[in-house]
Amino acid sequence: MWFDYLVWGWIATAIITFGFLLKIKQPYGRHTSSSWGPMISNNWGWFWMELPAMLIMPWLSLSGEMQLGTVEYTLVGFWLAHYINRTLIFPLRIKTRGKKMPLAIVLSAIFFNAINGFVNGYYLGNVKTIQSEVDTWFVIGLLLFALGMQINQWADNRLIQLRKESDGYSIPIGGLYRWVSCPNYLGEIIEWVGFAIVAVSWPAASFAIWTAANLIPRALNHHDWYHTKFETYPKERKAVIPYLV
Ligand code: NDP
């Protein structure tokens, strides 16, 4: 069916993108670059990038033909909890006044979030025919999602706090920063793996794969950047997965 082809194509695109991102830095945040064309405000960029995901997945899930059960409502709840923060709260909290990001990044993220929201929402609302049960895997996935979200928000908060304390970049310390340069990305990857375990679906797995494909190369870029910028940067710290990567 066309939907299966779309999801498989989407997963293949994530794998190709991973290879591409290992070679090219995503030009926003510390790697921002005006050579990617017109620029827009960083804070507005975040809002517009994430808005399609926040709206499309819940809307398609809840307006579809399928009757939803506890598992499906939980997935919509997880999604909203994550995206309300990322779309509405995060852009108001980051201390990047005056900073810009390329419009090309915003447009590519809008495209990504629209497709990702579509495959996950359309699946729950119109494709998934059997309601999942609340079983051990549901509990494992739920705990992983909650743990990942906690790590992601804690680590983002540390960075926001650092920027409040002094302009520019400093070396983050404490908690998971003892082991990795980007615990916010580690948390985000754990979150969507947890989501995929609860959902037991290829659309949800595709999001976990995309998240790793986006964030592992970005974490490697951040890690190298920290070592170049700070001579005293801790040598034992890894980029995103403790002791491994
Ligand atoms: P970063 O870690 O690059 O930056 C987060 C914020 O903290 C930015 O405002 C940044 O400022 C600031 N900051 C970062 N490091 C420091 C430092 N050492 N000292 C002071 N301030 C610092 O994260 P991203 O912007 O890439 O991502 C933000 C969130 O979005 C993360 O939680 C991430 O997981 C999520 N995300 C998810 C994706 C997915 O595919 N699911 C894709 C991309 C992001 P500045 O902008 O000036 O660098």
PDB file of C-alpha atoms in Angstrom, residues 6-208:
ATOM      1  CA  LEU A   6       6.059   6.203   1.943  1.00  0.00           C
ATOM      2  CA  VAL A   7       7.321   5.019   5.338  1.00  0.00           C
ATOM      3  CA  TRP A   8      10.034   2.778   3.840  1.00  0.00           C
ATOM      4  CA  GLY A   9      11.126   5.602   1.531  1.00  0.00           C
ATOM      5  CA  TRP A  10      11.204   7.892   4.564  1.00  0.00           C
ATOM      6  CA  ILE A  11      13.443   5.492   6.497  1.00  0.00           C
ATOM      7  CA  ALA A  12      15.769   5.141   3.484  1.00  0.00           C
ATOM      8  CA  THR A  13      15.934   8.959   3.262  1.00  0.00           C
ATOM      9  CA  ALA A  14      16.975   9.114   6.939  1.00  0.00           C
ATOM     10  CA  ILE A  15      19.840   6.693   6.301  1.00  0.00           C
ATOM     11  CA  ILE A  16      21.031   8.681   3.253  1.00  0.00           C
ATOM     12  CA  THR A  17      20.716  11.934   5.251  1.00  0.00           C
ATOM     13  CA  PHE A  18      22.847  10.436   8.032  1.00  0.00           C
ATOM     14  CA  GLY A  19      25.703   9.863   5.560  1.00  0.00           C
ATOM     15  CA  PHE A  20      25.283  13.389   4.210  1.00  0.00           C
ATOM     16  CA  LEU A  21      25.263  14.986   7.699  1.00  0.00           C
ATOM     17  CA  LEU A  22      28.480  13.193   8.620  1.00  0.00           C
ATOM     18  CA  LYS A  23      30.087  15.360   5.918  1.00  0.00           C
ATOM     19  CA  ILE A  24      28.127  18.640   6.144  1.00  0.00           C
ATOM     20  CA  LYS A  25      27.437  20.603   9.359  1.00  0.00           C
ATOM     21  CA  GLN A  26      23.836  21.699   9.900  1.00  0.00           C
ATOM     22  CA  PRO A  27      24.325  25.496   9.748  1.00  0.00           C
ATOM     23  CA  TYR A  28      22.414  26.715  12.787  1.00  0.00           C
ATOM     24  CA  GLY A  29      23.309  27.524  16.387  1.00  0.00           C
ATOM     25  CA  ARG A  30      27.118  27.558  16.826  1.00  0.00           C
ATOM     26  CA  HIS A  31      27.590  26.353  13.228  1.00  0.00           C
ATOM     27  CA  THR A  32      25.296  29.017  11.718  1.00  0.00           C
ATOM     28  CA  SER A  33      26.400  30.403   8.371  1.00  0.00           C
ATOM     29  CA  SER A  34      25.100  33.175   6.116  1.00  0.00           C
ATOM     30  CA  SER A  35      26.401  31.320   3.054  1.00  0.00           C
ATOM     31  CA  TRP A  36      23.145  29.312   3.057  1.00  0.00           C
ATOM     32  CA  GLY A  37      21.052  32.254   1.758  1.00  0.00           C
ATOM     33  CA  PRO A  38      18.500  34.474   3.530  1.00  0.00           C
ATOM     34  CA  MET A  39      18.429  34.324   7.331  1.00  0.00           C
ATOM     35  CA  ILE A  40      15.565  34.626   9.833  1.00  0.00           C
ATOM     36  CA  SER A  41      15.366  35.148  13.594  1.00  0.00           C
ATOM     37  CA  ASN A  42      16.530  32.095  15.524  1.00  0.00           C
ATOM     38  CA  ASN A  43      13.590  32.173  17.951  1.00  0.00           C
ATOM     39  CA  TRP A  44      10.955  32.526  15.200  1.00  0.00           C
ATOM     40  CA  GLY A  45      12.801  29.877  13.199  1.00  0.00           C
ATOM     41  CA  TRP A  46      12.302  27.366  16.022  1.00  0.00           C
ATOM     42  CA  PHE A  47       8.608  28.214  16.277  1.00  0.00           C
ATOM     43  CA  TRP A  48       7.894  27.812  12.549  1.00  0.00           C
ATOM     44  CA  MET A  49      10.067  24.688  12.218  1.00  0.00           C
ATOM     45  CA  GLU A  50       8.282  22.759  14.953  1.00  0.00           C
ATOM     46  CA  LEU A  51       4.704  24.017  14.448  1.00  0.00           C
ATOM     47  CA  PRO A  52       3.748  21.495  11.712  1.00  0.00           C
ATOM     48  CA  ALA A  53       4.748  18.550  13.932  1.00  0.00           C
ATOM     49  CA  MET A  54       2.827  19.913  16.923  1.00  0.00           C
ATOM     50  CA  LEU A  55      -0.384  20.282  14.889  1.00  0.00           C
ATOM     51  CA  ILE A  56      -0.383  17.579  12.209  1.00  0.00           C
ATOM     52  CA  MET A  57       0.174  14.390  14.233  1.00  0.00           C
ATOM     53  CA  PRO A  58      -2.504  15.031  16.922  1.00  0.00           C
ATOM     54  CA  TRP A  59      -4.967  16.377  14.365  1.00  0.00           C
ATOM     55  CA  LEU A  60      -4.657  13.358  12.007  1.00  0.00           C
ATOM     56  CA  SER A  61      -4.699  10.859  14.889  1.00  0.00           C
ATOM     57  CA  LEU A  62      -7.792  12.310  16.521  1.00  0.00           C
ATOM     58  CA  SER A  63      -9.746  13.051  13.333  1.00  0.00           C
ATOM     59  CA  GLY A  64      -9.123   9.677  11.612  1.00  0.00           C
ATOM     60  CA  GLU A  65     -11.531   6.811  11.103  1.00  0.00           C
ATOM     61  CA  MET A  66      -9.956   4.488  13.667  1.00  0.00           C
ATOM     62  CA  GLN A  67     -11.137   4.167  17.212  1.00  0.00           C
ATOM     63  CA  LEU A  68      -8.245   4.994  19.538  1.00  0.00           C
ATOM     64  CA  GLY A  69      -7.436   3.192  22.798  1.00  0.00           C
ATOM     65  CA  THR A  70      -5.180   3.865  25.802  1.00  0.00           C
ATOM     66  CA  VAL A  71      -1.933   3.239  23.889  1.00  0.00           C
ATOM     67  CA  GLU A  72      -2.889   5.534  21.020  1.00  0.00           C
ATOM     68  CA  TYR A  73      -4.023   8.350  23.346  1.00  0.00           C
ATOM     69  CA  THR A  74      -0.781   7.943  25.308  1.00  0.00           C
ATOM     70  CA  LEU A  75       1.226   8.393  22.096  1.00  0.00           C
ATOM     71  CA  VAL A  76      -0.687  11.563  21.218  1.00  0.00           C
ATOM     72  CA  GLY A  77      -0.115  12.790  24.796  1.00  0.00           C
ATOM     73  CA  PHE A  78       3.649  12.114  24.582  1.00  0.00           C
ATOM     74  CA  TRP A  79       3.801  13.920  21.274  1.00  0.00           C
ATOM     75  CA  LEU A  80       1.964  16.985  22.569  1.00  0.00           C
ATOM     76  CA  ALA A  81       4.045  17.096  25.769  1.00  0.00           C
ATOM     77  CA  HIS A  82       7.226  17.153  23.666  1.00  0.00           C
ATOM     78  CA  TYR A  83       6.092  19.524  20.932  1.00  0.00           C
ATOM     79  CA  ILE A  84       4.301  22.067  23.124  1.00  0.00           C
ATOM     80  CA  ASN A  85       7.636  22.529  24.866  1.00  0.00           C
ATOM     81  CA  ARG A  86       9.708  22.575  21.670  1.00  0.00           C
ATOM     82  CA  THR A  87       7.360  24.848  19.658  1.00  0.00           C
ATOM     83  CA  LEU A  88       5.961  27.270  22.220  1.00  0.00           C
ATOM     84  CA  ILE A  89       8.169  27.240  25.327  1.00  0.00           C
ATOM     85  CA  PHE A  90      11.731  26.494  24.108  1.00  0.00           C
ATOM     86  CA  PRO A  91      11.866  29.439  21.606  1.00  0.00           C
ATOM     87  CA  LEU A  92      10.801  31.847  24.362  1.00  0.00           C
ATOM     88  CA  ARG A  93      13.438  30.529  26.780  1.00  0.00           C
ATOM     89  CA  ILE A  94      16.605  30.275  24.650  1.00  0.00           C
ATOM     90  CA  LYS A  95      18.975  33.204  25.032  1.00  0.00           C
ATOM     91  CA  THR A  96      19.770  33.803  21.378  1.00  0.00           C
ATOM     92  CA  ARG A  97      18.421  37.342  20.915  1.00  0.00           C
ATOM     93  CA  GLY A  98      19.714  38.836  17.659  1.00  0.00           C
ATOM     94  CA  LYS A  99      20.952  35.461  16.408  1.00  0.00           C
ATOM     95  CA  LYS A 100      19.750  34.200  13.016  1.00  0.00           C
ATOM     96  CA  MET A 101      19.457  30.899  11.199  1.00  0.00           C
ATOM     97  CA  PRO A 102      19.237  30.213   7.445  1.00  0.00           C
ATOM     98  CA  LEU A 103      15.712  30.151   6.007  1.00  0.00           C
ATOM     99  CA  ALA A 104      16.833  27.002   4.135  1.00  0.00           C
ATOM    100  CA  ILE A 105      17.193  25.199   7.494  1.00  0.00           C
ATOM    101  CA  VAL A 106      13.751  26.359   8.601  1.00  0.00           C
ATOM    102  CA  LEU A 107      12.143  25.201   5.338  1.00  0.00           C
ATOM    103  CA  SER A 108      13.875  21.820   5.419  1.00  0.00           C
ATOM    104  CA  ALA A 109      12.807  21.316   9.054  1.00  0.00           C
ATOM    105  CA  ILE A 110       9.211  22.307   8.187  1.00  0.00           C
ATOM    106  CA  PHE A 111       9.283  19.657   5.447  1.00  0.00           C
ATOM    107  CA  PHE A 112      10.727  17.069   7.839  1.00  0.00           C
ATOM    108  CA  ASN A 113       8.214  17.856  10.599  1.00  0.00           C
ATOM    109  CA  ALA A 114       5.272  17.854   8.177  1.00  0.00           C
ATOM    110  CA  ILE A 115       6.142  14.380   6.830  1.00  0.00           C
ATOM    111  CA  ASN A 116       7.026  13.027  10.264  1.00  0.00           C
ATOM    112  CA  GLY A 117       3.785  14.393  11.763  1.00  0.00           C
ATOM    113  CA  PHE A 118       1.862  13.031   8.776  1.00  0.00           C
ATOM    114  CA  VAL A 119       3.197   9.448   8.871  1.00  0.00           C
ATOM    115  CA  ASN A 120       2.747   9.143  12.630  1.00  0.00           C
ATOM    116  CA  GLY A 121      -0.699  10.800  12.757  1.00  0.00           C
ATOM    117  CA  TYR A 122      -2.114   9.195   9.628  1.00  0.00           C
ATOM    118  CA  TYR A 123      -0.973   5.788  10.869  1.00  0.00           C
ATOM    119  CA  LEU A 124      -2.775   6.096  14.210  1.00  0.00           C
ATOM    120  CA  GLY A 125      -5.898   7.685  12.729  1.00  0.00           C
ATOM    121  CA  ASN A 126      -6.327   5.715   9.521  1.00  0.00           C
ATOM    122  CA  VAL A 127      -4.015   2.704   9.140  1.00  0.00           C
ATOM    123  CA  LYS A 128      -3.538   0.972  12.485  1.00  0.00           C
ATOM    124  CA  THR A 129      -6.400  -1.495  12.816  1.00  0.00           C
ATOM    125  CA  ILE A 130      -5.530  -3.424  15.975  1.00  0.00           C
ATOM    126  CA  GLN A 131      -5.501  -1.558  19.273  1.00  0.00           C
ATOM    127  CA  SER A 132      -2.305  -2.237  21.242  1.00  0.00           C
ATOM    128  CA  GLU A 133      -2.569  -3.432  24.804  1.00  0.00           C
ATOM    129  CA  VAL A 134      -1.066  -1.957  27.917  1.00  0.00           C
ATOM    130  CA  ASP A 135       1.629  -4.600  28.496  1.00  0.00           C
ATOM    131  CA  THR A 136       5.237  -4.806  29.713  1.00  0.00           C
ATOM    132  CA  TRP A 137       6.587  -3.242  26.509  1.00  0.00           C
ATOM    133  CA  PHE A 138       4.176  -0.335  26.932  1.00  0.00           C
ATOM    134  CA  VAL A 139       5.575   0.283  30.432  1.00  0.00           C
ATOM    135  CA  ILE A 140       9.212  -0.028  29.233  1.00  0.00           C
ATOM    136  CA  GLY A 141       8.557   2.411  26.368  1.00  0.00           C
ATOM    137  CA  LEU A 142       6.714   4.825  28.650  1.00  0.00           C
ATOM    138  CA  LEU A 143       9.575   4.836  31.174  1.00  0.00           C
ATOM    139  CA  LEU A 144      12.147   5.345  28.420  1.00  0.00           C
ATOM    140  CA  PHE A 145      10.153   8.220  26.942  1.00  0.00           C
ATOM    141  CA  ALA A 146       9.831   9.873  30.367  1.00  0.00           C
ATOM    142  CA  LEU A 147      13.544   9.340  31.128  1.00  0.00           C
ATOM    143  CA  GLY A 148      14.590  10.693  27.724  1.00  0.00           C
ATOM    144  CA  MET A 149      12.377  13.759  28.066  1.00  0.00           C
ATOM    145  CA  GLN A 150      13.738  14.428  31.537  1.00  0.00           C
ATOM    146  CA  ILE A 151      17.357  14.181  30.299  1.00  0.00           C
ATOM    147  CA  ASN A 152      16.625  16.311  27.221  1.00  0.00           C
ATOM    148  CA  GLN A 153      14.951  19.108  29.186  1.00  0.00           C
ATOM    149  CA  TRP A 154      17.471  19.011  32.020  1.00  0.00           C
ATOM    150  CA  ALA A 155      20.359  19.300  29.553  1.00  0.00           C
ATOM    151  CA  ASP A 156      18.669  22.061  27.508  1.00  0.00           C
ATOM    152  CA  ASN A 157      17.990  23.928  30.765  1.00  0.00           C
ATOM    153  CA  ARG A 158      21.676  23.689  31.763  1.00  0.00           C
ATOM    154  CA  LEU A 159      22.669  25.289  28.449  1.00  0.00           C
ATOM    155  CA  ILE A 160      20.047  28.020  28.740  1.00  0.00           C
ATOM    156  CA  GLN A 161      21.285  28.731  32.276  1.00  0.00           C
ATOM    157  CA  LEU A 162      24.922  28.863  31.108  1.00  0.00           C
ATOM    158  CA  ARG A 163      24.009  31.448  28.483  1.00  0.00           C
ATOM    159  CA  LYS A 164      22.187  33.482  31.157  1.00  0.00           C
ATOM    160  CA  GLU A 165      25.273  33.439  33.354  1.00  0.00           C
ATOM    161  CA  SER A 166      27.658  34.603  30.626  1.00  0.00           C
ATOM    162  CA  ASP A 167      27.382  35.631  26.985  1.00  0.00           C
ATOM    163  CA  GLY A 168      28.710  33.232  24.353  1.00  0.00           C
ATOM    164  CA  TYR A 169      29.654  29.626  25.012  1.00  0.00           C
ATOM    165  CA  SER A 170      31.072  27.985  28.152  1.00  0.00           C
ATOM    166  CA  ILE A 171      31.944  24.389  29.014  1.00  0.00           C
ATOM    167  CA  PRO A 172      28.842  22.709  30.506  1.00  0.00           C
ATOM    168  CA  ILE A 173      29.606  20.595  33.573  1.00  0.00           C
ATOM    169  CA  GLY A 174      27.782  18.297  35.990  1.00  0.00           C
ATOM    170  CA  GLY A 175      25.280  15.460  35.589  1.00  0.00           C
ATOM    171  CA  LEU A 176      25.444  13.709  32.235  1.00  0.00           C
ATOM    172  CA  TYR A 177      27.801  16.406  30.928  1.00  0.00           C
ATOM    173  CA  ARG A 178      30.499  14.493  32.789  1.00  0.00           C
ATOM    174  CA  TRP A 179      30.165  11.739  30.166  1.00  0.00           C
ATOM    175  CA  VAL A 180      28.936  13.400  26.977  1.00  0.00           C
ATOM    176  CA  SER A 181      29.039  16.766  25.231  1.00  0.00           C
ATOM    177  CA  CYS A 182      25.384  16.623  24.150  1.00  0.00           C
ATOM    178  CA  PRO A 183      23.121  14.956  26.730  1.00  0.00           C
ATOM    179  CA  ASN A 184      20.184  16.919  25.285  1.00  0.00           C
ATOM    180  CA  TYR A 185      20.593  14.892  22.066  1.00  0.00           C
ATOM    181  CA  LEU A 186      21.067  11.641  23.985  1.00  0.00           C
ATOM    182  CA  GLY A 187      17.795  12.366  25.857  1.00  0.00           C
ATOM    183  CA  GLU A 188      15.970  13.163  22.621  1.00  0.00           C
ATOM    184  CA  ILE A 189      17.116   9.874  21.032  1.00  0.00           C
ATOM    185  CA  ILE A 190      16.013   7.894  24.128  1.00  0.00           C
ATOM    186  CA  GLU A 191      12.643   9.686  24.059  1.00  0.00           C
ATOM    187  CA  TRP A 192      11.797   8.632  20.522  1.00  0.00           C
ATOM    188  CA  VAL A 193      13.104   5.098  21.005  1.00  0.00           C
ATOM    189  CA  GLY A 194      10.677   4.880  23.966  1.00  0.00           C
ATOM    190  CA  PHE A 195       7.903   6.266  21.766  1.00  0.00           C
ATOM    191  CA  ALA A 196       8.644   3.642  19.088  1.00  0.00           C
ATOM    192  CA  ILE A 197       8.537   0.838  21.691  1.00  0.00           C
ATOM    193  CA  VAL A 198       5.112   1.990  22.898  1.00  0.00           C
ATOM    194  CA  ALA A 199       3.847   2.429  19.329  1.00  0.00           C
ATOM    195  CA  VAL A 200       5.330  -0.780  17.865  1.00  0.00           C
ATOM    196  CA  SER A 201       5.056   0.764  14.401  1.00  0.00           C
ATOM    197  CA  TRP A 202       7.348   1.613  11.474  1.00  0.00           C
ATOM    198  CA  PRO A 203       6.252   5.276  11.388  1.00  0.00           C
ATOM    199  CA  ALA A 204       7.328   5.670  15.035  1.00  0.00           C
ATOM    200  CA  ALA A 205      10.532   3.700  14.362  1.00  0.00           C
ATOM    201  CA  SER A 206      11.202   6.023  11.415  1.00  0.00           C
ATOM    202  CA  PHE A 207      11.139   9.000  13.792  1.00  0.00           C
ATOM    203  CA  ALA A 208      13.612   7.346  16.180  1.00  0.00           C
TER     204      ALA A 208
END
